[in-house]
Amino acid sequence: MDMLIAPERLELAEAVRDFLSGTHGPEVLRRLDAGPNRDPAIWQGLVEMGLTGLLVPQDHGGLGMGLLDAALIARECGRVALAEPLVESAFVAVPWLVANGRTEDLAAIAAGGRKVAPAHQLNGWVADGEGAALDSIDPLRNLTALPATASNDPLLLDLGALMAAAQLVGLAEAMLDQAVEYSKIRTQFGQPVGGFQAIKHKLADVAVALEFARPVLWRAAQALDDAIESASLHVSHAKVAATDAAYLSAESAIQVHGAMGYTYEVDLHFWMKRGWALSGAWGSHAYHLRHIDAAIIGGTHPIGPENTFA
Amino acid sequence: MQLAYTPQQQAFRAEVRTWLAGHVPADPLLTLECEEGYHQHVAWERQLASGNWGMVTWPEAYGGRGLDLIEWLIFEEEYWGAGAPLRVNQNGIFLLGPTIMEYGTPEQKERFLTPMAAGEKIWAQAWSEPGAGSDMAAIKTTAFRDGDHYVINGQKTWSSRASFADWGFGLFRTEEGSQRHKGLSFILFDLDTPGVTRRPIRQLHGHPGFAELFFDDVRVPVENRLAGEGEGWKVAMATAGFERGLMLRSPGRFQATARRLIELFRQHEREASPSAREAVARAWMDTQAYAYNTYAVAAKIMAGGSIGAEASLNKIFWSELDRAMHRTAMHLLGAAAELRQFADGRMNDWLEGYMFSLSGPIYAGSNEIQRNITAERLLDMPRVGAG
């Protein structure tokens, strides 16, 4: 029993954080919003970091790492509101292809030449697919409709929900950071607004939500990686906890920003809108809550103190 | 990350489970907040100690088993899963004990830790004063040196267990004219010392378990001071960290409550509202989240790390979770929620628990203070304005 994330896994995520924060700042989001939504140079950078091959087995040219590593990195993608379809292609589609023995495209995916847009019936559209364009509130989401080919495989749903949850945690963290920074520079009544307890307590509540969403996420990632029987329940738990944290963080952050937060000029909205999109994707809040309800109240999952890791 | 228990951990769980199955009282004890219930709980504490289960993480030299924090969590899961009584000794074993371990002299460890683990001495905490609750640095009670004694004068209040306990610990002003957190010392005292007057205070539930303490020229030997004179604040902050953080509220206790809540829901499913249904599912989710977080913190400490201001996040979470679970139970019980004892003779533990849960966001540093600490020390927000 060890709930610690190994230091080398954290170091890799840290390296990705440094890379992404250096190459994909708010100015990039604005540039992509003003022109074409994707930038081949950014994608190439992700490929060179090895991220497209993170979950591709080593004998197919990848790094052969696990879902916990991918979740740690998907969180970093959320932190910068990454516009490229890295998470869906490399962290959702790849492990699903591997699980289904469909290895023919893996080398091309790892090398960055091929992107896969996974679609599930619960959300029959995808980021960066080839169907008809759909208009998302998230200006960088690049949605296309693919209803005819959508799968209903439960594993695909679990992978998508897990990685959405990981991005939501990162998005929520980034919005909290933006709110904290703004609270230090915006003065009212002769002091930074961050000095007021009403503001402090609002953001402290976001910190609490995140502190108790993160371990649920890591536990779900490990459970899915270990393919334990209850993994799907833990993924639903992670999705609900991350969605709640993301909504709370977004609503708190916009409130702390005041009227500035309600403008397109402040960066916050990019994160907020991605949060709305991912909260509903890969099984809605209601879907995952119902799933948990059925397992817990319905009695199919053992409960109580000795069943922490059941 | 390895989410399976080792064979040794599983064997330990089985050992705990077997012992508890043979010893946990079949009938629930009376509340430890009344005199008769207090003595029942002390007897239970001594029975635990007789099996060497008083404090499993303590060194064997002091009556413990020298186990690690993961094993402690397993012990707690089994303890609450078995429906074992609340720990009347928790101020000693979870708060003062670790503090003495860190700051005590070898003589103090010898003198205090063994009787603590054995349940022979039950400890009260004497933090608050009438003018010093959340603002703990405002304490006024003095302990001035007179030869090899301190002479204590003043008043403490809301002192948990003090109506019946044997010993107390608290902060006292040992430097004349000192202000705020300077000039304070951490002193242990026998509650039967001449000059100590206890006035029990009836709590919300009507029981007299906590008390006001009046000190009138109370003479306490200097060797009862923990750490150096004037270092009391630092020591008290360490104790407060234990209180908010890992030790006081192990996840097993909340998981046991969540399980009982789910059972209660199933009994009331026909008339329950959709919002109650969601609240019950969330009780499971949040207790699980709390458990994962605690396991992660335990692993971090075992790997040589420490927890600081994160203990504030923890305290906010468990105290509000406990209140929410009991509130949900009150809603599910409906009209029966008001009964202290149900028609079939069972005590209404949910009502008692709900009243107790209301104290959680207040004691161990109010949640408003914890949110300030979170904002200022973890989020690095400006320290201006009140708090």
XYZ file of C-alpha atoms in Angstrom, chain B residues 1 21-22 25 29 63 74-75 89 92 100 107 113 136 198 223 248 266 268 299 317 341-342 344 353 364 381:
27
model
C 1.532 4.017 -6.333
C -14.382 -8.789 17.838
C -13.578 -10.349 21.185
C -18.568 -3.843 24.298
C -21.324 2.937 26.271
C 3.364 0.927 25.590
C -5.630 0.054 9.094
C -6.069 -0.126 12.868
C -8.012 9.624 25.804
C -3.433 12.641 25.324
C 5.933 15.249 24.100
C 12.351 12.245 31.922
C 3.864 8.745 27.837
C -5.254 32.217 20.826
C -13.308 23.128 37.791
C 9.821 20.369 35.269
C -7.424 13.535 15.431
C -31.949 2.248 2.472
C -35.957 5.394 4.316
C 3.012 7.977 2.896
C -12.873 19.202 4.913
C -34.093 7.754 22.265
C -36.196 5.896 19.714
C -37.434 0.718 20.522
C -23.655 13.081 16.369
C -9.137 23.110 16.749
C -2.696 36.026 -0.611
